[in-house]
mmCIF file of C-alpha atoms in Angstrom:
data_model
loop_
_atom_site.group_PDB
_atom_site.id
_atom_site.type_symbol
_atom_site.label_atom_id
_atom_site.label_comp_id
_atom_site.label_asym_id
_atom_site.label_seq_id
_atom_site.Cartn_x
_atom_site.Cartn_y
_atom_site.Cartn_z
ATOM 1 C CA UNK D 377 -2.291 -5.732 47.810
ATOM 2 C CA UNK D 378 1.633 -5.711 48.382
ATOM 3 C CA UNK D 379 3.719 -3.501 46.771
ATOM 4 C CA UNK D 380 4.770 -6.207 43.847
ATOM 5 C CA UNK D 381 1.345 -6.865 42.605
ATOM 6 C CA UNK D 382 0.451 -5.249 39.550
ATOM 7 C CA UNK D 383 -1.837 -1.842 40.231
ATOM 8 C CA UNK D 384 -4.978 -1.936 37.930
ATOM 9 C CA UNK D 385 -5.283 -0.031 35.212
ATOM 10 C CA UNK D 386 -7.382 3.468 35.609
ATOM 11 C CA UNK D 387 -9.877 4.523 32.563
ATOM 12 C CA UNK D 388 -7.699 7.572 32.482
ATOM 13 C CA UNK D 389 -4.393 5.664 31.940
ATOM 14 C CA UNK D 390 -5.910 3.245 29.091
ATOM 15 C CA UNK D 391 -6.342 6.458 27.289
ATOM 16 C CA UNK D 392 -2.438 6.945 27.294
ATOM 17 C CA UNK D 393 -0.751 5.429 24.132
ATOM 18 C CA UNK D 394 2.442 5.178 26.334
ATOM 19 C CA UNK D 395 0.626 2.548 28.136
ATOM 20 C CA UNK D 396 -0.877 1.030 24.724
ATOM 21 C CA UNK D 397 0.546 -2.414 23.913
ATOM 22 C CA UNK D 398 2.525 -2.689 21.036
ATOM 23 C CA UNK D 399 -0.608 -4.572 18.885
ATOM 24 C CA UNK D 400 -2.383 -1.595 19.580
ATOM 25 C CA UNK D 401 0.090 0.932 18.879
ATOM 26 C CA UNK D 402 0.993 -0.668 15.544
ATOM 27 C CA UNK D 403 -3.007 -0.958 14.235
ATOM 28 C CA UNK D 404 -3.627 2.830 15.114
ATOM 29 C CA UNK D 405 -0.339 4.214 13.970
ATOM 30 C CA UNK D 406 -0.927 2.181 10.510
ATOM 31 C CA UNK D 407 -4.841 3.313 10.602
ATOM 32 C CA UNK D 408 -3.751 6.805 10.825
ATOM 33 C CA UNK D 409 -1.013 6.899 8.150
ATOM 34 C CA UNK D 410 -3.042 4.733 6.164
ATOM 35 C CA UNK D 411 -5.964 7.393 6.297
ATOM 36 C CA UNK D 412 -3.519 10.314 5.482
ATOM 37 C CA UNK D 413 -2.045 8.087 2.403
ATOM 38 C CA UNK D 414 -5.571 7.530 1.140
ATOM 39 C CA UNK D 415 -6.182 11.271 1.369
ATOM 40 C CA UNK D 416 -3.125 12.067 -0.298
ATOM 41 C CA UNK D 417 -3.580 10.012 -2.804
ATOM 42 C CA UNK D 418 -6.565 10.324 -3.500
ATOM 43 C CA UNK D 419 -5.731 14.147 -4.130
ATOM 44 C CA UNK D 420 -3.679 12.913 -7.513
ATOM 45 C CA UNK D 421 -6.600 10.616 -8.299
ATOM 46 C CA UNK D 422 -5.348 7.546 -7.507
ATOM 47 C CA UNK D 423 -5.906 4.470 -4.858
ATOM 48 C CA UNK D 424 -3.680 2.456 -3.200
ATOM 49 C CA UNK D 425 -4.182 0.161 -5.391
ATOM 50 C CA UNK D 426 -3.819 1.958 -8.465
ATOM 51 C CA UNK D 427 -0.167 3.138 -7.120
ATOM 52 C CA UNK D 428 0.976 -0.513 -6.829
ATOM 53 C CA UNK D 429 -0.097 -1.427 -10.344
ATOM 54 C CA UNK D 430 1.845 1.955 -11.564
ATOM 55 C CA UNK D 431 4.749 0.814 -9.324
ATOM 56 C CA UNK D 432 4.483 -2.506 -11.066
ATOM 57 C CA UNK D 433 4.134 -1.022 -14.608
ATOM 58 C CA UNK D 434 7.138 1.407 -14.147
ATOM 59 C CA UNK D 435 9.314 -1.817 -12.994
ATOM 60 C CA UNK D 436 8.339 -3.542 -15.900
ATOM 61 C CA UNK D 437 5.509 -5.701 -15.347
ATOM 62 C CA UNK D 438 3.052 -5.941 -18.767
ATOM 63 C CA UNK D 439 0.055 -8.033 -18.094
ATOM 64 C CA UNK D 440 -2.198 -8.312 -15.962
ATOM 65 C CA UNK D 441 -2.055 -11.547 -14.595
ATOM 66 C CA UNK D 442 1.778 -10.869 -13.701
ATOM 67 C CA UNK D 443 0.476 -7.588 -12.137
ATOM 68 C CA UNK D 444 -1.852 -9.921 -9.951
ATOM 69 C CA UNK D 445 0.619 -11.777 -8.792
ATOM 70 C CA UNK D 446 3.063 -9.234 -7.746
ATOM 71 C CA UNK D 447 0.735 -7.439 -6.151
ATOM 72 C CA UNK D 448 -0.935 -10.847 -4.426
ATOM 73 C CA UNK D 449 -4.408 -10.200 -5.506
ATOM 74 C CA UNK D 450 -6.699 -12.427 -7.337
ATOM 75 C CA UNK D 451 -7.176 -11.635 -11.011
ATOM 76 C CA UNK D 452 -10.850 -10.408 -10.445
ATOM 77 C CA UNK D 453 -9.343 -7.698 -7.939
ATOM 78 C CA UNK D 454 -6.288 -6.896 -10.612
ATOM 79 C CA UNK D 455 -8.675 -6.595 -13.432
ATOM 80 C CA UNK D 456 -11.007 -3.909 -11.263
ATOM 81 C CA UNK D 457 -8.360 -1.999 -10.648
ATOM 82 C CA UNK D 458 -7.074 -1.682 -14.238
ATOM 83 C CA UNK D 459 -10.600 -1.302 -15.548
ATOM 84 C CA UNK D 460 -10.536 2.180 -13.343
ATOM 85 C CA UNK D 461 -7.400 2.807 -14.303
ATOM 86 C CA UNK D 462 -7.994 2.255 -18.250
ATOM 87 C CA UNK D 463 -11.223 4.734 -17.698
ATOM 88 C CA UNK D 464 -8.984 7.733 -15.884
ATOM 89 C CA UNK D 465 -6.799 7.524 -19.142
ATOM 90 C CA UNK D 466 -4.055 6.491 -16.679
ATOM 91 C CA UNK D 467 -3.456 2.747 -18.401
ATOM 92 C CA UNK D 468 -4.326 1.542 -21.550
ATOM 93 C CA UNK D 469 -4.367 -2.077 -22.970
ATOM 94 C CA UNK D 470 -2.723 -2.610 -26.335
ATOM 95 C CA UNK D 471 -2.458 -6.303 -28.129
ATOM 96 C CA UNK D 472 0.481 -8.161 -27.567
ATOM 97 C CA UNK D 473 2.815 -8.498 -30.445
ATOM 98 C CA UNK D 474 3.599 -12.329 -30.012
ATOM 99 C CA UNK D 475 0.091 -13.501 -28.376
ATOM 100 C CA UNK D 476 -2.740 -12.201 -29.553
ATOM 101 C CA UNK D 477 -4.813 -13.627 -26.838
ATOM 102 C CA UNK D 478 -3.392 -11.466 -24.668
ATOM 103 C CA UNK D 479 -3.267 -7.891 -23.934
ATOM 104 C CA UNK D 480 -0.124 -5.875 -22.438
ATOM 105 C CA UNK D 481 -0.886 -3.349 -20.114
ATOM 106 C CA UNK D 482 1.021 -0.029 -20.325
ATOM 107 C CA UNK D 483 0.879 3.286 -17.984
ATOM 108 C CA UNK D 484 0.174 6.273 -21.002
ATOM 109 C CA UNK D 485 1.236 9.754 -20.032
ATOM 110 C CA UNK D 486 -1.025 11.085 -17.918
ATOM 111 C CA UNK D 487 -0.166 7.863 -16.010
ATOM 112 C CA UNK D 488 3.815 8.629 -16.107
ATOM 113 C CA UNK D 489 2.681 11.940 -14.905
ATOM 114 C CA UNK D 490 0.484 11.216 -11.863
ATOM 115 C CA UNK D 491 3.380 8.700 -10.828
ATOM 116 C CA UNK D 492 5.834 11.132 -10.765
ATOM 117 C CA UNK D 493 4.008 12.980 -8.749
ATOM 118 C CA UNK D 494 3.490 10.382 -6.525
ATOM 119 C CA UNK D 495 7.439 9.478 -5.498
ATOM 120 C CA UNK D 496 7.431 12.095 -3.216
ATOM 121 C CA UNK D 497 4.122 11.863 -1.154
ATOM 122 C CA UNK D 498 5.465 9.514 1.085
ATOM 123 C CA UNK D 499 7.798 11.969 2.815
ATOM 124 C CA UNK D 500 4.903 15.030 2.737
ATOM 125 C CA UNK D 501 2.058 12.271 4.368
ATOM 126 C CA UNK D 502 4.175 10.120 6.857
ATOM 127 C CA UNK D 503 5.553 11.529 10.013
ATOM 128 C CA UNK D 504 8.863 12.289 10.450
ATOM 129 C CA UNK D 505 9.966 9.365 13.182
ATOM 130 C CA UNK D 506 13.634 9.592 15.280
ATOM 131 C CA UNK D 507 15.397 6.512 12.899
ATOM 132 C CA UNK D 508 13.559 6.050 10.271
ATOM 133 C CA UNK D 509 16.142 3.147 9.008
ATOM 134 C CA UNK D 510 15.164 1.551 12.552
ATOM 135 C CA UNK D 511 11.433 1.924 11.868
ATOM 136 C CA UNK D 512 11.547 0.266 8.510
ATOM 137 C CA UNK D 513 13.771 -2.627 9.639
ATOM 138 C CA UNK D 514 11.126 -3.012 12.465
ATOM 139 C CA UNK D 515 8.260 -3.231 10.112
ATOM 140 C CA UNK D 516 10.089 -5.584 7.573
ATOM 141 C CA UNK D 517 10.857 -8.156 10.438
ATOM 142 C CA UNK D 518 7.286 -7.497 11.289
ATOM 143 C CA UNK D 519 6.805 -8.589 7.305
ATOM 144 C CA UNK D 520 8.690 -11.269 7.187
ATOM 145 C CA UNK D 521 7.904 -13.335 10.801
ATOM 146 C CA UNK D 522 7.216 -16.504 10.164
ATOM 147 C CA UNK D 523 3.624 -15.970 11.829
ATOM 148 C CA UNK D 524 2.454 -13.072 10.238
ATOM 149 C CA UNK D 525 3.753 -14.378 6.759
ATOM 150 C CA UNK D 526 1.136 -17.480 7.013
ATOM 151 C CA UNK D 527 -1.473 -14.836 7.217
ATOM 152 C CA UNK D 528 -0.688 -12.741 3.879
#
């Protein structure tokens, strides 16, 4: 073997995340954060799923099929997730007004509460990184590539 082949890898330096590829690097780092965001939120009673439909209530979203499709879920998953909700007093489901085939969701107090209490987790649960501006502009192109976007 001459100097410009590539060495093989040893068991010991596999081990190494500096010598991780970036596919692998990304799925751990996002399994681990993931797992501390879970725990965290499941501290204030919540899933992550239950934090995007408060997200979606507090920026004015009302029913559920509109929460469904912000959140890109199908209906069955949406109306799960509020069911829970509705049950841990954090939601409730009032009439609409104008259609009374339909139902407007709203986040009650104890919802408003355990959201506010939620907008600053994500700086107590995720790491502190170098440039964090450069990390989330990474992750967004990540988002929005062509070839990942087919897949969401």
């Amino acid at each position: 073997m001459t100097s410009a082949e590539a060495v093989p890898p040893t068991v010991e330096s596999v081990h190494v995340p500096e010598n991780w590829s970036s596919g692998r690097l990304l799925s751990t780092a996002a399994r681990l954060v993931e797992r501390a965001w879970a725990d965290a939120l499941e501290q204030l009673g919540l899933t992550h799923a239950g934090l995007i439909v408060l997200q979606l209530l507090e920026s004015g979203v009302t029913t559920q099929a509109e929460l469904a499709r912000h959140a890109r879920v199908e209906a069955q998953t949406m109306s799960r997730t509020v069911d829970r909700l509705e049950r841990e007093g954090l939601v409730e489901r009032v009439p609409d007004a104008a259609d009374r085939r339909r139902h407007i969701i709203r986040m009650t107090h104890s919802g408003a509460a355990i959201w506010q209490r939620s907008l600053g987790l994500e700086k107590t649960v995720f790491p502190e990184v170098d440039d964090p501006d450069a990390l989330r502009a990474a992750l967004l192109q990540i988002v929005h590539a062509p070839a990942v976007a087919r897949r969401a």
